[in-house]
Amino acid sequence: MLEYGQPVVVEFAADWCGPCHIINPIIDRLAVVFVGQIKFCKIDFDVNPVVKTTYGIRELPTLLFFKRGEVVDHIIGAVSEQKISKKLEDLLQETTSG
């Protein structure tokens, strides 16, 4: 997954997490906007303890932005669609320029 040719966004979330329910529709919309440019994945915080430990995930929701298999940015908490979209645009810009 992380060696995917395109940038990857991984959302760490849980069913019991209220803020996760706030950003889920935002992520779904942005996945459509950026289809073919960015790969979106979701990881259930409660089901994947090794992955959450590997990346030090302690707060939900957390979005990790990967480029060439490396974490290059993150967002913690429920934030606006504009903020997430800006990070995605920056990620694409970094990908095409470097």
Coordinates of N, CA and C in Angstrom, one line a residue:
M1 N 0.8 -1.2 0.0 CA 0.0 0.0 0.0 C 0.9 1.3 0.0
L2 N 1.9 1.3 0.9 CA 2.6 2.5 1.0 C 3.6 2.7 -0.1
E3 N 3.9 1.7 -0.9 CA 4.8 1.8 -2.0 C 4.0 2.1 -3.3
Y4 N 2.8 2.4 -3.2 CA 1.9 2.7 -4.3 C 2.5 3.8 -5.1
G5 N 2.4 3.8 -6.4 CA 3.0 4.8 -7.3 C 2.5 6.2 -7.1
Q6 N 1.3 6.4 -6.6 CA 0.8 7.7 -6.4 C 0.9 8.0 -4.9
P7 N 0.7 9.3 -4.5 CA 0.7 9.6 -3.1 C -0.5 8.9 -2.4
V8 N -0.3 8.6 -1.1 CA -1.3 7.8 -0.4 C -1.7 8.6 0.9
V9 N -3.0 8.6 1.1 CA -3.5 9.2 2.4 C -4.1 8.1 3.2
V10 N -3.7 7.9 4.4 CA -4.2 6.9 5.3 C -5.0 7.5 6.4
E11 N -6.2 7.2 6.5 CA -7.1 7.7 7.6 C -7.2 6.7 8.7
F12 N -6.7 7.0 9.9 CA -6.9 6.2 11.1 C -8.2 6.7 11.8
A13 N -9.1 5.8 12.0 CA -10.4 6.1 12.6 C -11.0 5.0 13.4
A14 N -12.1 5.2 14.0 CA -12.8 4.2 14.8 C -14.3 4.5 14.8
D15 N -15.1 3.4 14.9 CA -16.5 3.6 14.9 C -17.0 4.5 16.0
W16 N -16.4 4.4 17.2 CA -16.8 5.1 18.3 C -16.4 6.6 18.4
C17 N -15.6 7.0 17.4 CA -15.0 8.3 17.4 C -15.9 9.3 16.7
G18 N -16.4 10.2 17.4 CA -17.3 11.3 16.9 C -16.6 12.1 15.8
P19 N -15.4 12.7 16.1 CA -14.8 13.5 15.1 C -14.5 12.7 13.8
C20 N -14.3 11.4 13.9 CA -14.1 10.6 12.7 C -15.3 10.6 11.8
H21 N -16.5 10.6 12.4 CA -17.7 10.6 11.6 C -17.9 12.0 10.9
I22 N -17.3 13.0 11.5 CA -17.3 14.3 10.9 C -16.5 14.4 9.6
I23 N -15.3 13.8 9.7 CA -14.4 13.9 8.5 C -14.6 12.8 7.4
N24 N -15.3 11.7 7.8 CA -15.6 10.6 6.8 C -16.2 11.1 5.5
P25 N -17.3 11.9 5.6 CA -17.8 12.4 4.3 C -16.9 13.3 3.6
I26 N -16.1 14.0 4.3 CA -15.1 14.9 3.7 C -14.1 14.1 2.9
I27 N -13.6 13.1 3.5 CA -12.6 12.2 2.9 C -13.2 11.5 1.7
D28 N -14.5 11.1 1.8 CA -15.1 10.4 0.7 C -15.3 11.4 -0.5
R29 N -15.6 12.6 -0.3 CA -15.7 13.6 -1.3 C -14.4 13.9 -2.0
L30 N -13.4 14.0 -1.2 CA -12.0 14.3 -1.7 C -11.4 13.2 -2.4
A31 N -11.8 11.9 -2.0 CA -11.3 10.8 -2.8 C -11.9 10.8 -4.2
V32 N -13.1 11.3 -4.4 CA -13.7 11.4 -5.7 C -13.0 12.5 -6.5
V33 N -12.7 13.7 -5.8 CA -12.1 14.8 -6.5 C -10.7 14.4 -7.0
F34 N -9.9 13.7 -6.1 CA -8.5 13.3 -6.4 C -8.4 11.9 -7.0
V35 N -9.4 11.3 -7.5 CA -9.4 10.0 -8.1 C -8.3 9.9 -9.2
G36 N -7.5 8.9 -9.2 CA -6.4 8.8 -10.1 C -5.2 9.5 -9.8
Q37 N -5.2 10.4 -8.8 CA -4.1 11.2 -8.4 C -3.5 10.8 -7.0
I38 N -4.4 10.4 -6.1 CA -4.1 10.1 -4.7 C -4.9 8.9 -4.3
K39 N -4.2 7.9 -3.7 CA -4.9 6.7 -3.2 C -5.3 7.0 -1.7
F40 N -6.5 6.7 -1.4 CA -7.1 6.9 0.0 C -7.3 5.5 0.6
C41 N -6.9 5.4 1.8 CA -7.0 4.1 2.6 C -7.5 4.5 4.0
K42 N -8.3 3.5 4.6 CA -8.8 3.7 5.9 C -8.4 2.6 6.8
I43 N -7.9 2.9 8.0 CA -7.5 1.8 8.9 C -8.3 2.0 10.2
D44 N -8.9 0.9 10.6 CA -9.6 0.9 11.9 C -8.6 0.8 13.0
F45 N -8.6 1.9 13.8 CA -7.7 2.0 15.0 C -7.8 0.9 15.9
D46 N -8.9 0.3 16.2 CA -9.1 -0.8 17.1 C -8.7 -2.1 16.6
V47 N -8.7 -2.3 15.3 CA -8.4 -3.6 14.7 C -7.0 -3.8 14.3
N48 N -6.2 -2.7 14.2 CA -4.8 -2.8 13.7 C -3.9 -2.2 14.7
P49 N -3.6 -2.9 15.9 CA -2.8 -2.3 16.9 C -1.3 -2.2 16.4
V50 N -0.8 -3.1 15.6 CA 0.6 -3.0 15.1 C 0.8 -1.7 14.3
V51 N -0.1 -1.5 13.4 CA 0.0 -0.3 12.5 C -0.1 1.0 13.3
K52 N -1.0 1.1 14.2 CA -1.1 2.3 14.9 C 0.1 2.5 15.8
T53 N 0.7 1.5 16.3 CA 1.9 1.6 17.1 C 3.1 2.0 16.3
T54 N 3.2 1.4 15.1 CA 4.3 1.7 14.2 C 4.3 3.2 13.8
Y55 N 3.1 3.8 13.6 CA 3.1 5.2 13.3 C 2.8 6.1 14.4
G56 N 2.7 5.6 15.7 CA 2.5 6.4 16.8 C 1.2 7.1 16.9
I57 N 0.2 6.5 16.4 CA -1.2 7.1 16.3 C -1.8 7.0 17.7
R58 N -2.1 8.2 18.3 CA -2.7 8.2 19.6 C -4.0 9.0 19.7
E59 N -4.2 9.8 18.6 CA -5.5 10.6 18.6 C -6.2 10.3 17.3
L60 N -7.5 10.4 17.4 CA -8.3 10.2 16.2 C -9.2 11.4 15.9
P61 N -9.5 11.6 14.7 CA -8.9 10.9 13.5 C -7.5 11.5 13.2
T62 N -6.7 10.6 12.6 CA -5.4 11.0 12.1 C -5.3 10.7 10.7
L63 N -4.8 11.6 9.9 CA -4.6 11.4 8.5 C -3.1 11.5 8.3
L64 N -2.5 10.4 7.7 CA -1.1 10.4 7.3 C -1.0 10.6 5.8
F65 N -0.1 11.4 5.4 CA 0.1 11.7 3.9 C 1.5 11.0 3.6
F66 N 1.5 10.1 2.6 CA 2.7 9.4 2.2 C 3.1 9.8 0.8
K67 N 4.4 9.9 0.6 CA 4.9 10.1 -0.7 C 6.1 9.1 -0.8
R68 N 6.1 8.3 -1.8 CA 7.2 7.3 -2.0 C 7.4 6.4 -0.7
G69 N 6.3 6.1 -0.1 CA 6.4 5.2 1.1 C 6.8 5.9 2.4
E70 N 7.0 7.2 2.4 CA 7.4 7.9 3.6 C 6.3 8.9 4.0
V71 N 6.1 9.0 5.3 CA 5.2 10.0 5.8 C 5.8 11.4 5.6
V72 N 5.0 12.2 4.9 CA 5.5 13.6 4.6 C 4.7 14.7 5.3
D73 N 3.5 14.3 5.9 CA 2.7 15.3 6.5 C 1.6 14.5 7.3
H74 N 0.9 15.2 8.1 CA -0.2 14.6 8.9 C -1.2 15.7 9.3
I75 N -2.4 15.2 9.6 CA -3.5 16.1 10.2 C -4.1 15.2 11.4
I76 N -4.2 15.9 12.5 CA -4.9 15.2 13.6 C -6.1 16.0 14.0
G77 N -7.2 15.3 14.1 CA -8.5 15.9 14.5 C -9.4 16.2 13.3
A78 N -10.6 16.6 13.6 CA -11.6 16.9 12.6 C -11.3 18.4 12.2
V79 N -10.9 18.5 10.9 CA -10.6 19.8 10.4 C -11.5 20.1 9.1
S80 N -11.4 21.2 8.6 CA -12.2 21.6 7.5 C -11.8 20.9 6.2
E81 N -12.8 20.8 5.3 CA -12.5 20.2 4.0 C -11.4 21.0 3.3
Q82 N -11.5 22.3 3.4 CA -10.5 23.2 2.8 C -9.1 22.9 3.3
K83 N -8.9 22.7 4.6 CA -7.6 22.4 5.1 C -7.0 21.0 4.5
I84 N -7.9 20.0 4.5 CA -7.5 18.7 4.0 C -7.2 18.9 2.5
S85 N -8.0 19.6 1.8 CA -7.8 19.7 0.3 C -6.5 20.4 0.0
K86 N -6.2 21.4 0.8 CA -4.9 22.2 0.7 C -3.7 21.2 0.9
K87 N -3.8 20.4 1.9 CA -2.7 19.4 2.1 C -2.6 18.5 0.9
L88 N -3.7 18.1 0.4 CA -3.7 17.1 -0.8 C -3.1 17.8 -2.0
E89 N -3.4 19.1 -2.2 CA -2.9 19.8 -3.3 C -1.4 20.0 -3.1
D90 N -0.9 20.3 -1.9 CA 0.5 20.4 -1.6 C 1.2 19.1 -1.9
L91 N 0.6 18.0 -1.5 CA 1.2 16.7 -1.7 C 1.3 16.4 -3.2
L92 N 0.4 16.7 -4.0 CA 0.5 16.6 -5.4 C 1.6 17.5 -6.0
Q93 N 1.6 18.7 -5.5 CA 2.7 19.6 -6.0 C 4.0 19.1 -5.7
E94 N 4.2 18.6 -4.5 CA 5.5 18.0 -4.1 C 5.9 16.8 -4.9
T95 N 4.9 16.0 -5.3 CA 5.1 14.8 -6.1 C 5.5 15.2 -7.5
T96 N 4.9 16.2 -8.1 CA 5.3 16.5 -9.4 C 6.6 17.3 -9.5
S97 N 6.9 18.0 -8.4 CA 8.1 18.8 -8.4 C 9.3 18.1 -7.9
G98 N 9.1 17.0 -7.2 CA 10.3 16.4 -6.6 C 10.1 15.0 -6.4

